[in-house]
Tab-separated table of C-alpha atoms and ligand atoms in Angstrom:
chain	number	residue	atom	x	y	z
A	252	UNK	CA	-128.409	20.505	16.296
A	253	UNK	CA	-130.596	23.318	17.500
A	254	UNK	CA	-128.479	25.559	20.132
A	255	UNK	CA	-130.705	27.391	22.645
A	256	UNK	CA	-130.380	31.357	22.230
A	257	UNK	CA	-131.450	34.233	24.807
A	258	UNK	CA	-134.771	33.093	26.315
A	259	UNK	CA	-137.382	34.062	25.621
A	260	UNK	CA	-136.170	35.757	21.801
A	261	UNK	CA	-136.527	35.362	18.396
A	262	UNK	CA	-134.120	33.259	17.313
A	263	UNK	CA	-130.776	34.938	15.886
A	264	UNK	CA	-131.246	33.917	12.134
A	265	UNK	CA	-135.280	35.133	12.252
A	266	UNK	CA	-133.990	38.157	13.225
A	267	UNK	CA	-131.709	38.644	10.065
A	268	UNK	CA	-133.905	37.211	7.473
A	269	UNK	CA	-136.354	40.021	9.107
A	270	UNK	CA	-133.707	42.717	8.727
A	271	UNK	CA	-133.448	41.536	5.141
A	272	UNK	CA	-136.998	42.100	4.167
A	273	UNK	CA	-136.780	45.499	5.635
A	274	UNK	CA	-133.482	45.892	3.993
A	275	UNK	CA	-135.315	45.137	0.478
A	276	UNK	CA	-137.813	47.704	0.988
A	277	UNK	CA	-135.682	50.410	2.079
A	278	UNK	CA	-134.283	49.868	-1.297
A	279	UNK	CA	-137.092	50.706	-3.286
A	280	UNK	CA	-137.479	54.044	-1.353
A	281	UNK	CA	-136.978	56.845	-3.285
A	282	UNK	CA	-134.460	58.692	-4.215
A	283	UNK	CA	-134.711	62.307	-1.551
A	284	UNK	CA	-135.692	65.084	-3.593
A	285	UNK	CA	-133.371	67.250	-1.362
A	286	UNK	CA	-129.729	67.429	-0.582
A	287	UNK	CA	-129.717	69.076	2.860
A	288	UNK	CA	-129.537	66.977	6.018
A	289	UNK	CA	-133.219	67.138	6.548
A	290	UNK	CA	-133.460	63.980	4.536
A	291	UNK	CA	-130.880	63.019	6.267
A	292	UNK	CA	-132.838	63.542	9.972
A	293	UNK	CA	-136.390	62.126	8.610
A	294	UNK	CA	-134.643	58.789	7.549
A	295	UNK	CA	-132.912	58.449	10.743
A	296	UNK	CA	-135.897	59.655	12.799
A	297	UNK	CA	-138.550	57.195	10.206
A	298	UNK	CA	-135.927	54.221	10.932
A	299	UNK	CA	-134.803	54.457	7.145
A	300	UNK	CA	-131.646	53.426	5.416
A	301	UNK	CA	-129.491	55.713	4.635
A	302	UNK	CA	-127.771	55.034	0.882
A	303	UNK	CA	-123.548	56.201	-0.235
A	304	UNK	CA	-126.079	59.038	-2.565
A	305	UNK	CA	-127.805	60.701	0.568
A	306	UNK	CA	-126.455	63.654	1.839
A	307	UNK	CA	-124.814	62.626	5.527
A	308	UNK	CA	-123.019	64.545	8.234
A	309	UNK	CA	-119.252	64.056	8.162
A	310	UNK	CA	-119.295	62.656	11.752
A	311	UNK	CA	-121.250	60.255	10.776
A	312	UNK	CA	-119.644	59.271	7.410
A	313	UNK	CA	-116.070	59.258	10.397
A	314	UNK	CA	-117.819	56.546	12.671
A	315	UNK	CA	-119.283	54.281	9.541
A	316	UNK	CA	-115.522	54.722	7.882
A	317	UNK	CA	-113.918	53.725	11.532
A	318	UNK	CA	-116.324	51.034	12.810
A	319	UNK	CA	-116.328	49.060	9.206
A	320	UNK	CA	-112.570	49.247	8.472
A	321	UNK	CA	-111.782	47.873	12.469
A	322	UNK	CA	-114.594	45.195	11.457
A	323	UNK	CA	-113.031	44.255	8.039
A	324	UNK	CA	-109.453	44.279	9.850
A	325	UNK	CA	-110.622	42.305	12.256
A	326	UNK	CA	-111.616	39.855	9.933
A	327	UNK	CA	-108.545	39.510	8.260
A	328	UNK	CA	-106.528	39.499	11.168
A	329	UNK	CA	-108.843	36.437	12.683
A	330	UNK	CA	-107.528	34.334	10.076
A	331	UNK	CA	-103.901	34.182	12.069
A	332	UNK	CA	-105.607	32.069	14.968
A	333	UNK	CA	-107.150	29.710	13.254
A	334	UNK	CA	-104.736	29.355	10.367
A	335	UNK	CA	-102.790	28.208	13.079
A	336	UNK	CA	-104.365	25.242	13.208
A	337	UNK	CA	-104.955	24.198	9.224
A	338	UNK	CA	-101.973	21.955	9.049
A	339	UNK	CA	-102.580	20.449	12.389
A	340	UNK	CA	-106.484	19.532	12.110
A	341	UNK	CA	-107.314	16.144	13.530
A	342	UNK	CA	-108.210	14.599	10.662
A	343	UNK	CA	-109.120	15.393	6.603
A	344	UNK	CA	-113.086	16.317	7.267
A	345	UNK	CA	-111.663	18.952	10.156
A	346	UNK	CA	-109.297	20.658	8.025
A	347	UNK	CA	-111.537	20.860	5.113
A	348	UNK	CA	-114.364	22.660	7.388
A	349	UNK	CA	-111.221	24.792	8.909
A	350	UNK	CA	-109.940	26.064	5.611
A	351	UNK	CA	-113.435	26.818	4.555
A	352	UNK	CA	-114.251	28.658	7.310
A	353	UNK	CA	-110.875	30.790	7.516
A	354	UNK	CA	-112.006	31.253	3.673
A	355	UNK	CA	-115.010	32.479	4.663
A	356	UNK	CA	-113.311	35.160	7.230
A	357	UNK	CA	-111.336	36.585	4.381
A	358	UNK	CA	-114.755	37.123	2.423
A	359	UNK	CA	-116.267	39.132	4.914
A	360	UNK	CA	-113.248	41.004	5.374
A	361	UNK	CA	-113.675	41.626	1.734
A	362	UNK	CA	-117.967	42.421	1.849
A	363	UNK	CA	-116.599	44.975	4.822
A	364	UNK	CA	-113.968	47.119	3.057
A	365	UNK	CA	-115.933	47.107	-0.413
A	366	UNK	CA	-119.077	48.167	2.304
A	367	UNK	CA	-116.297	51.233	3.499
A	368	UNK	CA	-114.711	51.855	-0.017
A	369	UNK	CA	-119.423	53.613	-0.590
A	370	UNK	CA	-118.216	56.121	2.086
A	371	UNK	CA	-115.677	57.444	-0.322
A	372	UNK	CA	-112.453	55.882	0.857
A	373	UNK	CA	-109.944	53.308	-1.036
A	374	UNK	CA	-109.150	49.796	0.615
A	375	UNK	CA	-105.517	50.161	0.093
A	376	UNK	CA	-105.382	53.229	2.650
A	377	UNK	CA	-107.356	51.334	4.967
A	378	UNK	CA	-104.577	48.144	4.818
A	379	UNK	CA	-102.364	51.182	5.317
A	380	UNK	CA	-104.026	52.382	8.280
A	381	UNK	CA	-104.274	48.884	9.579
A	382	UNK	CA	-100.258	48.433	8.920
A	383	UNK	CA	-99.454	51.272	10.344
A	384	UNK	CA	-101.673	50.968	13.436
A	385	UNK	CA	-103.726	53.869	13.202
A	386	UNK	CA	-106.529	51.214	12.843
A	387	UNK	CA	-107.589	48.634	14.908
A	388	UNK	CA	-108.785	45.498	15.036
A	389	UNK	CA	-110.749	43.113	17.332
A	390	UNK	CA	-108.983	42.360	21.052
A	391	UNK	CA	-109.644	39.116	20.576
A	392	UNK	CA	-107.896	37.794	17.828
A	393	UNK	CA	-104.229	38.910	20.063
A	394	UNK	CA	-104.523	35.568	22.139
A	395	UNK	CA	-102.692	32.588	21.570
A	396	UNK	CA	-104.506	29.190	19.829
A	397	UNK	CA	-102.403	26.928	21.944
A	398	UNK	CA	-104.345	23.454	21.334
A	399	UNK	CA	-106.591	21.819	18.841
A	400	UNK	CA	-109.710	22.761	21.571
A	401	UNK	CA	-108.766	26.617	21.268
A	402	UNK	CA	-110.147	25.973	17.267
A	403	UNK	CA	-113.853	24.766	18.432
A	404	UNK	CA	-113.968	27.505	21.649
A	405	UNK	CA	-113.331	30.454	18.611
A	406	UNK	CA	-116.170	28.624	16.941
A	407	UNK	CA	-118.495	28.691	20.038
A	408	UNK	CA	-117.350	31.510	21.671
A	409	UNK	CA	-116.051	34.117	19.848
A	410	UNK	CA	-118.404	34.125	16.883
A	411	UNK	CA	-121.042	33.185	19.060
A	412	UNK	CA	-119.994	36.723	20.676
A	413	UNK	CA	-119.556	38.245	16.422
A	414	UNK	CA	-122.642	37.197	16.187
A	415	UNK	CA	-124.839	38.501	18.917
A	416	UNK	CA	-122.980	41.648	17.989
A	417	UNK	CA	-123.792	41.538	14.699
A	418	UNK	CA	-127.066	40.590	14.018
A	419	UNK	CA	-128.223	44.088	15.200
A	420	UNK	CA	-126.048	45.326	12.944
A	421	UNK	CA	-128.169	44.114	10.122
A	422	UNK	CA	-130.540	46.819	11.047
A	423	UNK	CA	-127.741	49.514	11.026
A	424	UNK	CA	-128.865	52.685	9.523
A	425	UNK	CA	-126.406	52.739	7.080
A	426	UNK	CA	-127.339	50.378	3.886
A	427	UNK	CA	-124.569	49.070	2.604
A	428	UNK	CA	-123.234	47.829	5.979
A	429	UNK	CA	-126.456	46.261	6.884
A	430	UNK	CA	-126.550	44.624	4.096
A	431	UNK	CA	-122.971	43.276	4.018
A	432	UNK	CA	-123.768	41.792	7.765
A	433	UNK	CA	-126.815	39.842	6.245
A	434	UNK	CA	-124.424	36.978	4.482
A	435	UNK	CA	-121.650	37.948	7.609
A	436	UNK	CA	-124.413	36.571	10.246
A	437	UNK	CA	-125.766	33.637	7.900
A	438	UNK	CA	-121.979	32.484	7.980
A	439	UNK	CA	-120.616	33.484	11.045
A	440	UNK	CA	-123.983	31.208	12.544
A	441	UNK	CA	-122.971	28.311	10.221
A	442	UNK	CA	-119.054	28.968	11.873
A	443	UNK	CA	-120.707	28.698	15.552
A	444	UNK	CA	-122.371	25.668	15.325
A	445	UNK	CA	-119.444	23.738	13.698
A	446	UNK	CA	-116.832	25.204	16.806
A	447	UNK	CA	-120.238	23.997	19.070
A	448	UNK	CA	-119.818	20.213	17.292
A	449	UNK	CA	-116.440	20.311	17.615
A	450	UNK	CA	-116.402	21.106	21.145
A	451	UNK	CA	-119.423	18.863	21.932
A	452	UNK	CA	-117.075	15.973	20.578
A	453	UNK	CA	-114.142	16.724	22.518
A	454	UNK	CA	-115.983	17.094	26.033
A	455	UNK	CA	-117.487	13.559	25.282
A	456	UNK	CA	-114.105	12.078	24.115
A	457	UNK	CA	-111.286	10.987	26.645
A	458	UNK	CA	-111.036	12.080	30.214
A	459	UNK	CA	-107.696	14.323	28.072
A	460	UNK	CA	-109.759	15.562	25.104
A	461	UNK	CA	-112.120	16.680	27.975
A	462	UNK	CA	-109.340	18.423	29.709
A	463	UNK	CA	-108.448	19.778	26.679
A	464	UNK	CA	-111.814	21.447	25.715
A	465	UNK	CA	-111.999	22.971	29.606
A	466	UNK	CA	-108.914	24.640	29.627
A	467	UNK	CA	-109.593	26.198	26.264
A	468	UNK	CA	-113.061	27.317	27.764
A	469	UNK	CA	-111.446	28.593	30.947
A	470	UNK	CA	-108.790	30.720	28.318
A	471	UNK	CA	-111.579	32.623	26.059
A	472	UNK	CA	-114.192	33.337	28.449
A	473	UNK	CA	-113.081	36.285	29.689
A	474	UNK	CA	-111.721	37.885	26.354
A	475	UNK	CA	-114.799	37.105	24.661
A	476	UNK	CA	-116.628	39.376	27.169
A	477	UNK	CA	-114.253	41.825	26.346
A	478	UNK	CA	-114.947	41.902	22.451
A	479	UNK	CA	-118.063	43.706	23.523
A	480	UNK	CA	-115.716	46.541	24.336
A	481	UNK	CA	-115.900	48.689	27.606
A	482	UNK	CA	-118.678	49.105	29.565
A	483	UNK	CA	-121.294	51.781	28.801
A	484	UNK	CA	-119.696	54.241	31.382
A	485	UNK	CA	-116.489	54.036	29.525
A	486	UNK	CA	-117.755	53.858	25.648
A	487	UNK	CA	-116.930	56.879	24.013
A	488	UNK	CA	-118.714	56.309	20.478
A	489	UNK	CA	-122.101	54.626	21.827
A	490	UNK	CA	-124.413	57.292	22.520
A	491	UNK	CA	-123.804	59.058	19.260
A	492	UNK	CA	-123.790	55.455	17.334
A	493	UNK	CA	-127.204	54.399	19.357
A	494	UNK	CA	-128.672	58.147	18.072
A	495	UNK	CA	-127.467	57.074	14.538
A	496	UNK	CA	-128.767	53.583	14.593
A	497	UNK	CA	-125.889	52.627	13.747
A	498	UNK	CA	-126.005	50.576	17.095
A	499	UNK	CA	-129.094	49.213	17.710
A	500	UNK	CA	-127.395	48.203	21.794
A	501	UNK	CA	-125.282	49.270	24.165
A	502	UNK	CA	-121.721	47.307	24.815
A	503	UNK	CA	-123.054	46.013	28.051
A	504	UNK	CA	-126.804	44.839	26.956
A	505	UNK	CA	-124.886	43.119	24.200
A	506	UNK	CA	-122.912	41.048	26.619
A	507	UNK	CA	-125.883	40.408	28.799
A	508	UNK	CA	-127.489	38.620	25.623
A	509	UNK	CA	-124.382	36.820	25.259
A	510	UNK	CA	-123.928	35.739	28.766
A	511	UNK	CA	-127.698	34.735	29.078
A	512	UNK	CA	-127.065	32.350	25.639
A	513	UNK	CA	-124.312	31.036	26.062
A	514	UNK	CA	-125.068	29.813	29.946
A	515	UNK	CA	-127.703	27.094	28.383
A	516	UNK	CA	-125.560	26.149	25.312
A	517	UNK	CA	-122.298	25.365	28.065
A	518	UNK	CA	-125.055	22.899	29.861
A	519	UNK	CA	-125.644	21.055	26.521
A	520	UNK	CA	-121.607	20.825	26.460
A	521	UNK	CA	-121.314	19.979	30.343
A	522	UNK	CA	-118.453	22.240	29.930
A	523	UNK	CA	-118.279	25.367	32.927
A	524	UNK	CA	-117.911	28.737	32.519
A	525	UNK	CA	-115.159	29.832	34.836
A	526	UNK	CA	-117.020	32.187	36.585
A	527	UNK	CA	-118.373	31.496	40.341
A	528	UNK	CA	-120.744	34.074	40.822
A	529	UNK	CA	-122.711	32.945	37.663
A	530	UNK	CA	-126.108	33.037	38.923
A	531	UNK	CA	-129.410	33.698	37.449
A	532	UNK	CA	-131.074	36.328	38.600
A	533	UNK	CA	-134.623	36.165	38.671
A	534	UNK	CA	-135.273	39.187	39.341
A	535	UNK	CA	-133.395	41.038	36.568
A	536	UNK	CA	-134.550	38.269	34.643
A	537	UNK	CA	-130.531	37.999	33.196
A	538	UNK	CA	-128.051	35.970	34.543
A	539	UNK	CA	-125.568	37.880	37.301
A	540	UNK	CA	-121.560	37.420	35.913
A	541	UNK	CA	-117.657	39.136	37.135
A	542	UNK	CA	-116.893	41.323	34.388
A	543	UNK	CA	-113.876	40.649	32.361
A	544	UNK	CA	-110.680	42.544	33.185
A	545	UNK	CA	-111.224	46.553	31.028
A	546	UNK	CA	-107.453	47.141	32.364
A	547	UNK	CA	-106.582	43.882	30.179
A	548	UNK	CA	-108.918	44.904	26.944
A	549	UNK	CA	-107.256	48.429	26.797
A	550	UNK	CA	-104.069	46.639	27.509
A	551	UNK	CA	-104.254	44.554	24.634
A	552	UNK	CA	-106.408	47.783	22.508
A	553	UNK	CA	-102.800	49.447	22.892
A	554	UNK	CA	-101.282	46.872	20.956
A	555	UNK	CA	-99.616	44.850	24.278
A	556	UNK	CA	-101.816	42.015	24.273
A	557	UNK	CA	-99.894	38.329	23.912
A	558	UNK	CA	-99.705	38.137	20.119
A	559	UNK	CA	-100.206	41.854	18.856
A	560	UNK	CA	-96.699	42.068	17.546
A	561	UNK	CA	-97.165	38.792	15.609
A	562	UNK	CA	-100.380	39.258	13.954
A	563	UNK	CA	-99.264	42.620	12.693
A	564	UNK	CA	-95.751	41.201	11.361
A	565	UNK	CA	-97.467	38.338	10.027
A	566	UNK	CA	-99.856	40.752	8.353
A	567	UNK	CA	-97.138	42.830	7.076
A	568	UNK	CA	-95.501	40.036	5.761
A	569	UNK	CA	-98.328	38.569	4.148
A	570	UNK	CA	-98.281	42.032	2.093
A	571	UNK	CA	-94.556	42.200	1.494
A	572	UNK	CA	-94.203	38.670	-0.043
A	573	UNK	CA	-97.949	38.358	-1.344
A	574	UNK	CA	-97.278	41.704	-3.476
A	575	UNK	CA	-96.686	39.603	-6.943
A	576	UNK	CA	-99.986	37.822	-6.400
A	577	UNK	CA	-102.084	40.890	-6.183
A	578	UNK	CA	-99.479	41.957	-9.494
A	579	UNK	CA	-99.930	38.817	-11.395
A	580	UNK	CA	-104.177	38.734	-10.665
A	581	UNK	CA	-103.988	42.304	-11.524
A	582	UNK	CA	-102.385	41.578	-14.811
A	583	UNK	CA	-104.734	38.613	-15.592
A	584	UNK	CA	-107.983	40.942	-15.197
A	585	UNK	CA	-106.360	43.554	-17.619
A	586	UNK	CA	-105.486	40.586	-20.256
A	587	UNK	CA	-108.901	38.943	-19.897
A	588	UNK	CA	-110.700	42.225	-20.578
A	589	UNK	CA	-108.444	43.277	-23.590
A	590	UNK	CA	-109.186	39.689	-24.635
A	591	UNK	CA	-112.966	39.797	-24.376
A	592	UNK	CA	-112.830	43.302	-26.294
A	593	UNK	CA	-111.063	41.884	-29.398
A	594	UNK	CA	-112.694	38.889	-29.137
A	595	UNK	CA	-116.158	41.464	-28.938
B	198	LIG	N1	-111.225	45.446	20.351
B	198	LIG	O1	-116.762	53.689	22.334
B	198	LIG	P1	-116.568	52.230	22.167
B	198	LIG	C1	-115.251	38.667	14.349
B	198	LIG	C2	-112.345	50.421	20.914
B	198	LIG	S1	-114.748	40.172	13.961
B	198	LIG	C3	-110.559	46.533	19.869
B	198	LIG	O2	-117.491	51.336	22.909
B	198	LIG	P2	-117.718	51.475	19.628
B	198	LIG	C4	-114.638	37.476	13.795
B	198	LIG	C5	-113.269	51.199	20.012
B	198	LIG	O3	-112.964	50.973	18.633
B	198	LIG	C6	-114.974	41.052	15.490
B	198	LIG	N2	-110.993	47.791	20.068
B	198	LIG	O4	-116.546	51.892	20.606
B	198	LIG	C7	-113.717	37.548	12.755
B	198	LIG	C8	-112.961	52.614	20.479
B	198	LIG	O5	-111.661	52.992	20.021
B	198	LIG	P3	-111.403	54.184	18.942
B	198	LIG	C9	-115.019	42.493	15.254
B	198	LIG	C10	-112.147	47.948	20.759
B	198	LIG	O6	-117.190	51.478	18.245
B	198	LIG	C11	-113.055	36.423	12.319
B	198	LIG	C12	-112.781	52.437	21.973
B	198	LIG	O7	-112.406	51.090	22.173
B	198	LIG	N3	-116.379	42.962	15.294
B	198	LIG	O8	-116.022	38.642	15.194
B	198	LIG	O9	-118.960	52.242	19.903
B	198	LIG	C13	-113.328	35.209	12.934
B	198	LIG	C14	-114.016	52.787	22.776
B	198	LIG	O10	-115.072	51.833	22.550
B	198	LIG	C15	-112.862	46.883	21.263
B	198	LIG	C16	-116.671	44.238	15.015
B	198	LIG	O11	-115.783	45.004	14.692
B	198	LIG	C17	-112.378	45.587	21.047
B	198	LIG	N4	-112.988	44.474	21.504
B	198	LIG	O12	-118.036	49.961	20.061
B	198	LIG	C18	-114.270	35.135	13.929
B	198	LIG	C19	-118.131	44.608	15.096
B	198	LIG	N5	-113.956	47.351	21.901
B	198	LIG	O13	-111.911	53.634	17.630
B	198	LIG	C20	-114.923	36.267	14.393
B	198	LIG	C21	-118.379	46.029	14.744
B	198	LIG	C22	-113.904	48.686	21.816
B	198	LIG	O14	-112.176	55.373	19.422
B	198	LIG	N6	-117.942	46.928	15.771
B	198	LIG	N7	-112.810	49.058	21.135
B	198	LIG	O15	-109.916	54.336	18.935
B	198	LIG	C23	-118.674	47.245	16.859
B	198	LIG	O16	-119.759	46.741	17.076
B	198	LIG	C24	-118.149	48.314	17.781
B	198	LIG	O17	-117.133	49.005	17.103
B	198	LIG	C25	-117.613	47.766	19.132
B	198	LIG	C26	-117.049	48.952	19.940
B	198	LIG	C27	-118.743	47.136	19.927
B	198	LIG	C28	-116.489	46.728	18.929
């Protein structure tokens, strides 16, 4: 099933596989021949990538080390919603696609922190900072998964939203991320169209499945604007990220492109957006919609969103009692390798 995107645009995935090709030449740039932040300016200014070698300002190095690890956490976190639901799937096809898609999240978590760990920093004090909530992660993932429909409207919605904000980051400045968000958005497209089925059943099922998907609709609308982040009066980091490349958009044309997509794909649904004043406005040529509640997304930012204080405890947890896996893998690897070198 082909979903409409923005009109009028490239579609999402032609834009990746063309971030790729530029991707692969970047890579057989060479090496600078200096190590002051000239190099530095030229590749920035000449739309270059810049590589973990290259000589970077420490601001910059900051922003990469903050905006990856609050991606990666993010990732990991989003499992908990979901996860939810992997003992509770419909029927045996739904909870195989569920568990390989909450399988999926926990790979890109892991592209993402081995993507941070170039910029000189060690995973395991990014789970600290995480743990300790001096990182963040993703709004969204602090709202409840209350029915089966919530599973498909995360599909549709909210990496429908990852996605539109991440396929520009396949043109990030930095390499290694870039490259790391070429498999994310291949996925994460994959994940959208399977909530979009999902949800496409339900509306078409009983007048209570139909209910069902509505309500779950009416639930993540708003919150999925908010994953954006504030608007671009309020954003502290964008103007310095945009001058980076590091964003390629601002927080509100990102929801714009969101809004304008995702207005067509609800028709193919004949599910509504709970917003009145969605109107298209010719004009603008964008469609006109009420912003979601800031006071709520730095409400929840703050860690007093609905399920914060479970998704961290779970998380914790999950470290506590998951410590003699790690141990166990850990001492595996080391008897495989002295195994291989006797065996060599
Ligand atoms: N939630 O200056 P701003 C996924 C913070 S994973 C929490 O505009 P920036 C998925 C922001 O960090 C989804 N915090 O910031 C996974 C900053 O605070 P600090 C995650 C937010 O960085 C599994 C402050 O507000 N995606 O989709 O220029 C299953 C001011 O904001 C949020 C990414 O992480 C928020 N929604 O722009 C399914 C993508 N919004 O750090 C799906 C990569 C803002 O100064 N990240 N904040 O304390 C980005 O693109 C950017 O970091 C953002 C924010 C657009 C999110």
């Amino acid at each position: 099933m082909v979903l409409p995107e923005e009109p009028g645009a490239r579609s999402l995935l032609d834009q990746v596989a063309e971030a790729e090709r530029d991707l692969i030449a970047a890579s057989r740039r060479a090496a600078p021949s200096s190590d002051d932040l000239e190099y530095f300016d030229a590749v920035i200014a000449d739309d270059g990538k810049i590589e973990p070698r290259d000589v970077m300002p420490e601001a910059y190095r900051k922003t990469l080390i903050r905006q990856i690890a609050q991606h990666a956490h993010s990732e990991i976190i989003g499992m908990q919603p979901e996860g939810n639901w992997i003992s509770r799937a419909p029927s045996l096809a739904r909870k195989a696609i569920l568990l390989a898609k909450v399988q999926d999240e926990a790979g890109h978590g892991l592209y993402l922190y081995a993507a941070a760990e170039t910029l000189g920093v060690d995973r395991s004090d990014l789970y600290e900072q995480l743990l300790s909530g001096r990182q963040k992660y993703s709004s969204i993932f602090n709202y409840p998964t209350v029915t089966w429909a919530d599973v498909g409207v995360i599909g549709w919605l909210v990496d429908g939203a990852a996605i539109v904000n991440q396929v520009p980051l396949c043109r990030c400045s930095y390499g290694p991320y870039a490259r790391a968000m070429i498999r994310v958005c291949k996925e994460e497209s994959f994940h959208q169209r399977q909530g979009f089925q999902s949800l496409y059943v339900l509306a078409r099922g009983t007048p209570k499945q139909r209910a069902m998907a509505q309500d779950a609709v009416n639930r993540w609308w708003y919150p999925s604007l908010a994953m954006f982040g504030p608007p671009d009066s309020d954003s502290t980091h964008s103007e310095q990220s945009m001058e980076w490349k590091i964003k390629r958009y601002s927080n509100d044309e990102l929801r714009q492109k969101f809004v304008d997509m995702t207005v067509e794909q609800a028709k193919i649904l004949d599910l509504e957006l709970p917003d009145a004043d969605l109107t298209w406005n010719a004009e603008r040529g964008h469609y006109d919609y009420t912003q979601p509640d800031y006071d709520e997304l730095m409400r929840v930012i703050k860690g007093n969103g609905p399920c914060n204080r479970q998704r961290m405890a779970s998380r914790r947890s999950a470290v506590s009692e998951g410590t003699w896996v790690t141990e166990a893998a850990k001492a595996y690897a080391v008897k495989q390798s002295e195994r291989m070198e006797t065996a060599a």
